[in-house]
Amino acid sequence: MKEKKVEGESIGIMGGTFDPIHLGHLLAAEEARERYGLEEVIFVPSGYPPHKEKGELSHQEHRYLMTIIATINNPIFKVSRVELEAESYTYTVDTVAYFRNLLGPDKKIYFITGADAILDITTWEGYDRLLDMCHFIAVTRPGFSLDHLEEKLKSLDYRLFSKILILSIPGMAISSTCIRRRVKKGKTIKYLTTSGVEHYILKNKLYSQV
Ligand code: NAP
């Protein structure tokens, strides 16, 4: 007998800097929701990541507000300030532990982020503990070499390998970097992100100096 998918037993945590959030992120979250039957997807804009230089990212309140604006129409997309309230470096292991504590031991948690970030997971603080708490969805976009990804995944230990799921988003070659570059050159970013985010960027003159 085919196993019935029980709604409401899994959630997604969508981690990233979201500088800015774009349609590729939203599509990935929606695709993950559908494929893994996620009850909700919680977007978690990065706070103060240890691997980024201070000043490299836009102010966290801008990144938070753009994420709120982009997700406002979707009731199952939520946005968390958990990493933004932290006073020092923020680590995914602490973020997932926070949600594990909040949701209890039975809920399945999927941590969703870019495939290139996930491939470096063995360098993340407390990654072994992280493995006990969640699965990972590694999002790729056109131009990302799947052969390279598979090769790298196979080189990981089995426990890690078995917890990483690959989600390819076809036809969505949008990146935050490309949006920032276009703004700097004065080019349009229409249809790369939501119109609310587009207007927020222009109104606050984000990325025009980068
Ligand atoms: P990033 O600089 O924003 O992104 C790295 C790459 O992944 C970029 O190509 C990016 O594309 C893509 N990406 C990021 N978030 C995505 C998402 N939710 N869905 C699809 N693609 C996404 O991010 P990062 O600083 O590497 O970190 C990503 C996540 O991993 C964050 O939640 C971060 O806290 C976590 N992380 C944790 C540790 C740690 O605990 N020590 C270390 C590294 C990363 P775009 O530029 O288009 O977004």
mmCIF file of C-alpha atoms and ligand atoms in Angstrom:
data_model
loop_
_atom_site.group_PDB
_atom_site.id
_atom_site.type_symbol
_atom_site.label_atom_id
_atom_site.label_comp_id
_atom_site.label_asym_id
_atom_site.label_seq_id
_atom_site.Cartn_x
_atom_site.Cartn_y
_atom_site.Cartn_z
ATOM 1 C CA MET A 1 0.000 0.000 0.000
ATOM 2 C CA LYS A 2 1.281 3.459 -0.896
ATOM 3 C CA GLU A 3 2.254 5.417 2.213
ATOM 4 C CA LYS A 4 0.008 8.413 2.779
ATOM 5 C CA LYS A 5 1.840 11.727 3.084
ATOM 6 C CA VAL A 6 0.923 13.186 6.479
ATOM 7 C CA GLU A 7 0.515 16.939 6.132
ATOM 8 C CA GLY A 8 2.047 19.082 8.789
ATOM 9 C CA GLU A 9 4.858 16.874 9.985
ATOM 10 C CA SER A 10 7.749 18.646 8.247
ATOM 11 C CA ILE A 11 8.932 22.223 8.025
ATOM 12 C CA GLY A 12 11.553 23.990 5.921
ATOM 13 C CA ILE A 13 14.071 26.511 7.197
ATOM 14 C CA MET A 14 15.287 28.619 4.291
ATOM 15 C CA GLY A 15 18.662 30.099 5.190
ATOM 16 C CA GLY A 16 20.554 32.732 3.222
ATOM 17 C CA THR A 17 21.745 36.288 3.239
ATOM 18 C CA PHE A 18 18.879 37.347 0.923
ATOM 19 C CA ASP A 19 20.833 40.364 -0.295
ATOM 20 C CA PRO A 20 18.413 40.723 -2.021
ATOM 21 C CA ILE A 21 15.791 37.967 -2.026
ATOM 22 C CA HIS A 22 14.672 37.090 -5.590
ATOM 23 C CA LEU A 23 12.272 34.884 -7.557
ATOM 24 C CA GLY A 24 14.774 31.978 -7.569
ATOM 25 C CA HIS A 25 14.616 31.806 -3.757
ATOM 26 C CA LEU A 26 10.814 31.950 -3.754
ATOM 27 C CA LEU A 27 10.512 29.279 -6.426
ATOM 28 C CA ALA A 28 12.966 27.021 -4.570
ATOM 29 C CA ALA A 29 10.972 27.380 -1.347
ATOM 30 C CA GLU A 30 7.721 26.605 -3.154
ATOM 31 C CA GLU A 31 9.238 23.626 -4.978
ATOM 32 C CA ALA A 32 10.632 22.253 -1.691
ATOM 33 C CA ARG A 33 7.241 22.765 -0.004
ATOM 34 C CA GLU A 34 5.482 20.778 -2.687
ATOM 35 C CA ARG A 35 8.068 18.028 -3.075
ATOM 36 C CA TYR A 36 8.567 17.323 0.634
ATOM 37 C CA GLY A 37 5.050 18.194 1.864
ATOM 38 C CA LEU A 38 6.278 21.033 4.072
ATOM 39 C CA GLU A 39 3.747 22.579 6.421
ATOM 40 C CA GLU A 40 5.545 25.895 6.264
ATOM 41 C CA VAL A 41 8.810 27.420 5.099
ATOM 42 C CA ILE A 42 10.524 29.783 7.504
ATOM 43 C CA PHE A 43 12.935 32.207 5.845
ATOM 44 C CA VAL A 44 15.877 33.008 8.115
ATOM 45 C CA PRO A 45 17.969 35.941 6.889
ATOM 46 C CA SER A 46 21.568 35.506 8.078
ATOM 47 C CA GLY A 47 22.648 37.615 10.988
ATOM 48 C CA TYR A 48 26.385 38.030 11.325
ATOM 49 C CA PRO A 49 27.892 35.045 9.462
ATOM 50 C CA PRO A 50 31.424 34.101 10.562
ATOM 51 C CA HIS A 51 32.606 33.567 6.968
ATOM 52 C CA LYS A 52 31.664 37.060 5.705
ATOM 53 C CA GLU A 53 33.549 40.323 6.185
ATOM 54 C CA LYS A 54 31.827 43.006 8.218
ATOM 55 C CA GLY A 55 30.295 45.508 5.800
ATOM 56 C CA GLU A 56 30.148 42.921 2.984
ATOM 57 C CA LEU A 57 26.383 42.576 3.393
ATOM 58 C CA SER A 58 23.589 45.152 3.341
ATOM 59 C CA HIS A 59 22.252 46.127 6.735
ATOM 60 C CA GLN A 60 20.301 43.254 8.257
ATOM 61 C CA GLU A 61 17.106 45.311 8.639
ATOM 62 C CA HIS A 62 17.068 45.928 4.866
ATOM 63 C CA ARG A 63 17.538 42.199 4.178
ATOM 64 C CA TYR A 64 14.850 41.311 6.725
ATOM 65 C CA LEU A 65 12.331 43.834 5.343
ATOM 66 C CA MET A 66 12.906 42.732 1.739
ATOM 67 C CA THR A 67 12.288 39.115 2.814
ATOM 68 C CA ILE A 68 9.048 40.145 4.549
ATOM 69 C CA ILE A 69 7.916 42.097 1.465
ATOM 70 C CA ALA A 70 8.717 39.213 -0.919
ATOM 71 C CA THR A 71 6.850 36.597 1.127
ATOM 72 C CA ILE A 72 3.866 38.702 2.222
ATOM 73 C CA ASN A 73 1.364 37.066 -0.159
ATOM 74 C CA ASN A 74 2.107 33.495 0.845
ATOM 75 C CA PRO A 75 0.579 32.429 4.189
ATOM 76 C CA ILE A 76 2.863 29.415 4.565
ATOM 77 C CA PHE A 77 6.048 31.453 4.085
ATOM 78 C CA LYS A 78 7.176 32.959 7.395
ATOM 79 C CA VAL A 79 10.214 35.086 8.225
ATOM 80 C CA SER A 80 12.228 34.738 11.416
ATOM 81 C CA ARG A 81 14.413 37.313 13.136
ATOM 82 C CA VAL A 82 16.223 34.645 15.153
ATOM 83 C CA GLU A 83 19.652 35.331 13.605
ATOM 84 C CA LEU A 84 19.081 39.088 13.582
ATOM 85 C CA GLU A 85 18.657 39.356 17.350
ATOM 86 C CA ALA A 86 22.047 37.698 17.977
ATOM 87 C CA GLU A 87 24.816 39.969 19.209
ATOM 88 C CA SER A 88 27.712 37.914 17.879
ATOM 89 C CA TYR A 89 28.420 35.408 15.081
ATOM 90 C CA THR A 90 25.434 33.300 14.031
ATOM 91 C CA TYR A 91 25.784 29.589 13.311
ATOM 92 C CA THR A 92 23.236 27.357 11.577
ATOM 93 C CA VAL A 93 23.596 24.753 14.319
ATOM 94 C CA ASP A 94 22.212 27.274 16.862
ATOM 95 C CA THR A 95 19.431 28.365 14.500
ATOM 96 C CA VAL A 96 18.269 24.788 13.855
ATOM 97 C CA ALA A 97 18.570 23.957 17.582
ATOM 98 C CA TYR A 98 16.335 26.953 18.315
ATOM 99 C CA PHE A 99 13.642 25.646 15.942
ATOM 100 C CA ARG A 100 14.070 22.044 17.133
ATOM 101 C CA ASN A 101 13.428 23.255 20.674
ATOM 102 C CA LEU A 102 10.430 25.317 19.571
ATOM 103 C CA LEU A 103 8.842 22.565 17.441
ATOM 104 C CA GLY A 104 9.623 19.509 19.559
ATOM 105 C CA PRO A 105 11.458 16.304 18.639
ATOM 106 C CA ASP A 106 8.922 14.803 16.205
ATOM 107 C CA LYS A 107 8.793 17.437 13.497
ATOM 108 C CA LYS A 108 11.079 16.756 10.546
ATOM 109 C CA ILE A 109 13.224 19.798 9.710
ATOM 110 C CA TYR A 110 14.722 20.491 6.271
ATOM 111 C CA PHE A 111 17.390 23.187 6.107
ATOM 112 C CA ILE A 112 17.234 24.672 2.611
ATOM 113 C CA THR A 113 20.012 26.727 1.060
ATOM 114 C CA GLY A 114 22.323 27.073 -1.951
ATOM 115 C CA ALA A 115 24.197 23.925 -3.015
ATOM 116 C CA ASP A 116 27.580 25.693 -2.951
ATOM 117 C CA ALA A 117 27.034 26.666 0.683
ATOM 118 C CA ILE A 118 26.009 23.112 1.642
ATOM 119 C CA LEU A 119 29.085 21.623 -0.023
ATOM 120 C CA ASP A 120 31.196 23.422 2.585
ATOM 121 C CA ILE A 121 29.131 22.034 5.434
ATOM 122 C CA THR A 122 31.983 20.082 7.010
ATOM 123 C CA THR A 123 33.610 23.438 7.830
ATOM 124 C CA TRP A 124 30.501 24.715 9.656
ATOM 125 C CA GLU A 125 30.602 25.097 13.408
ATOM 126 C CA GLY A 126 29.033 22.067 15.155
ATOM 127 C CA TYR A 127 28.071 20.372 11.884
ATOM 128 C CA ASP A 128 28.038 16.935 13.492
ATOM 129 C CA ARG A 129 25.343 18.081 15.938
ATOM 130 C CA LEU A 130 23.501 19.738 13.062
ATOM 131 C CA LEU A 131 23.316 16.364 11.285
ATOM 132 C CA ASP A 132 21.333 14.924 14.186
ATOM 133 C CA MET A 133 18.723 17.663 13.931
ATOM 134 C CA CYS A 134 17.803 18.070 10.255
ATOM 135 C CA HIS A 135 18.013 17.100 6.600
ATOM 136 C CA PHE A 136 19.412 19.478 3.974
ATOM 137 C CA ILE A 137 18.007 20.602 0.659
ATOM 138 C CA ALA A 138 20.789 21.855 -1.623
ATOM 139 C CA VAL A 139 19.342 24.192 -4.256
ATOM 140 C CA THR A 140 21.063 24.427 -7.645
ATOM 141 C CA ARG A 141 20.329 26.670 -10.587
ATOM 142 C CA PRO A 142 21.227 26.544 -14.324
ATOM 143 C CA GLY A 143 24.992 26.772 -14.783
ATOM 144 C CA PHE A 144 25.716 24.798 -11.614
ATOM 145 C CA SER A 145 27.596 21.607 -12.504
ATOM 146 C CA LEU A 146 25.565 18.648 -11.240
ATOM 147 C CA ASP A 147 28.480 16.292 -12.036
ATOM 148 C CA HIS A 148 30.734 18.340 -9.768
ATOM 149 C CA LEU A 149 28.046 18.336 -7.091
ATOM 150 C CA GLU A 150 27.547 14.574 -7.227
ATOM 151 C CA GLU A 151 31.286 13.979 -7.182
ATOM 152 C CA LYS A 152 31.683 16.198 -4.119
ATOM 153 C CA LEU A 153 28.693 14.630 -2.367
ATOM 154 C CA LYS A 154 30.127 11.130 -2.903
ATOM 155 C CA SER A 155 33.334 12.223 -1.206
ATOM 156 C CA LEU A 156 31.400 13.062 1.976
ATOM 157 C CA ASP A 157 30.876 10.458 4.663
ATOM 158 C CA TYR A 158 27.732 8.351 4.268
ATOM 159 C CA ARG A 159 25.889 9.883 7.214
ATOM 160 C CA LEU A 160 26.189 13.319 5.642
ATOM 161 C CA PHE A 161 25.623 12.103 2.077
ATOM 162 C CA SER A 162 22.342 10.420 3.081
ATOM 163 C CA LYS A 163 21.007 13.641 4.575
ATOM 164 C CA ILE A 164 21.531 15.912 1.569
ATOM 165 C CA LEU A 165 18.807 16.177 -1.067
ATOM 166 C CA ILE A 166 19.382 18.059 -4.330
ATOM 167 C CA LEU A 167 16.735 20.419 -5.666
ATOM 168 C CA SER A 168 17.362 21.774 -9.166
ATOM 169 C CA ILE A 169 15.456 24.853 -10.198
ATOM 170 C CA PRO A 170 15.330 24.792 -13.986
ATOM 171 C CA GLY A 171 15.143 28.011 -15.950
ATOM 172 C CA MET A 172 15.874 30.255 -12.965
ATOM 173 C CA ALA A 173 19.382 31.541 -13.481
ATOM 174 C CA ILE A 174 18.784 34.502 -11.154
ATOM 175 C CA SER A 175 21.305 35.342 -8.438
ATOM 176 C CA SER A 176 21.532 38.093 -5.827
ATOM 177 C CA THR A 177 24.947 39.014 -7.251
ATOM 178 C CA CYS A 178 23.477 39.550 -10.710
ATOM 179 C CA ILE A 179 20.712 41.759 -9.251
ATOM 180 C CA ARG A 180 23.226 43.878 -7.288
ATOM 181 C CA ARG A 181 25.389 44.311 -10.419
ATOM 182 C CA ARG A 182 22.413 45.313 -12.542
ATOM 183 C CA VAL A 183 21.319 47.946 -9.992
ATOM 184 C CA LYS A 184 24.826 49.354 -9.893
ATOM 185 C CA LYS A 185 24.851 49.693 -13.694
ATOM 186 C CA GLY A 186 21.397 51.322 -13.609
ATOM 187 C CA LYS A 187 19.808 48.344 -15.426
ATOM 188 C CA THR A 188 16.296 47.106 -14.782
ATOM 189 C CA ILE A 189 15.671 44.335 -12.221
ATOM 190 C CA LYS A 190 11.994 43.961 -13.104
ATOM 191 C CA TYR A 191 10.820 40.321 -13.090
ATOM 192 C CA LEU A 192 13.969 39.116 -11.303
ATOM 193 C CA THR A 193 12.479 39.802 -7.884
ATOM 194 C CA THR A 194 9.029 40.894 -6.712
ATOM 195 C CA SER A 195 7.922 44.415 -7.565
ATOM 196 C CA GLY A 196 7.779 45.271 -3.833
ATOM 197 C CA VAL A 197 11.447 44.313 -3.411
ATOM 198 C CA GLU A 198 12.382 46.146 -6.611
ATOM 199 C CA HIS A 199 10.765 49.338 -5.270
ATOM 200 C CA TYR A 200 12.329 48.864 -1.825
ATOM 201 C CA ILE A 201 15.808 48.624 -3.420
ATOM 202 C CA LEU A 202 15.313 51.731 -5.526
ATOM 203 C CA LYS A 203 13.688 53.764 -2.743
ATOM 204 C CA ASN A 204 16.516 52.983 -0.310
ATOM 205 C CA LYS A 205 19.236 53.322 -2.967
ATOM 206 C CA LEU A 206 20.609 49.864 -2.160
ATOM 207 C CA TYR A 207 23.465 48.432 -4.251
ATOM 208 C CA SER A 208 24.022 51.612 -6.246
ATOM 209 C CA GLN A 209 27.449 52.095 -4.577
ATOM 210 C CA VAL A 210 28.672 48.438 -4.605
HETATM 211 P P1 NAP B 1 24.902 33.255 0.513
HETATM 212 O O1 NAP B 1 26.237 33.924 0.366
HETATM 213 O O2 NAP B 1 23.687 34.084 0.581
HETATM 214 O O3 NAP B 1 24.739 32.172 -0.647
HETATM 215 C C1 NAP B 1 25.710 31.265 -1.107
HETATM 216 C C2 NAP B 1 25.175 30.664 -2.415
HETATM 217 O O4 NAP B 1 23.964 29.940 -2.190
HETATM 218 C C3 NAP B 1 24.815 31.719 -3.448
HETATM 219 O O5 NAP B 1 25.019 31.143 -4.726
HETATM 220 C C4 NAP B 1 23.350 31.956 -3.184
HETATM 221 O O6 NAP B 1 22.648 32.496 -4.267
HETATM 222 C C5 NAP B 1 22.850 30.582 -2.848
HETATM 223 N N1 NAP B 1 21.745 30.640 -1.871
HETATM 224 C C6 NAP B 1 21.790 31.199 -0.640
HETATM 225 N N2 NAP B 1 20.653 30.993 0.018
HETATM 226 C C7 NAP B 1 19.857 30.291 -0.821
HETATM 227 C C8 NAP B 1 18.562 29.740 -0.698
HETATM 228 N N3 NAP B 1 17.889 29.834 0.442
HETATM 229 N N4 NAP B 1 18.033 29.084 -1.766
HETATM 230 C C9 NAP B 1 18.747 28.972 -2.916
HETATM 231 N N5 NAP B 1 20.001 29.432 -3.078
HETATM 232 C C10 NAP B 1 20.546 30.081 -2.042
HETATM 233 O O7 NAP B 1 24.804 32.375 1.739
HETATM 234 P P2 NAP B 1 25.900 31.757 2.709
HETATM 235 O O8 NAP B 1 26.451 32.832 3.560
HETATM 236 O O9 NAP B 1 26.813 30.879 1.977
HETATM 237 O O10 NAP B 1 24.964 30.886 3.642
HETATM 238 C C11 NAP B 1 23.859 30.125 3.242
HETATM 239 C C12 NAP B 1 23.236 29.548 4.503
HETATM 240 O O11 NAP B 1 24.155 28.640 5.087
HETATM 241 C C13 NAP B 1 22.929 30.616 5.558
HETATM 242 O O12 NAP B 1 21.773 30.279 6.245
HETATM 243 C C14 NAP B 1 24.138 30.542 6.472
HETATM 244 O O13 NAP B 1 23.881 30.956 7.792
HETATM 245 C C15 NAP B 1 24.478 29.059 6.405
HETATM 246 N N6 NAP B 1 25.905 28.878 6.692
HETATM 247 C C16 NAP B 1 26.243 28.547 7.958
HETATM 248 C C17 NAP B 1 27.567 28.426 8.328
HETATM 249 C C18 NAP B 1 27.907 28.059 9.736
HETATM 250 O O14 NAP B 1 27.016 27.770 10.527
HETATM 251 N N7 NAP B 1 29.175 28.085 10.102
HETATM 252 C C19 NAP B 1 28.566 28.636 7.356
HETATM 253 C C20 NAP B 1 28.194 28.960 6.053
HETATM 254 C C21 NAP B 1 26.848 29.092 5.726
HETATM 255 P P3 NAP B 1 22.056 33.963 -4.108
HETATM 256 O O15 NAP B 1 23.249 34.864 -3.952
HETATM 257 O O16 NAP B 1 21.298 34.180 -5.361
HETATM 258 O O17 NAP B 1 21.240 33.932 -2.877
#
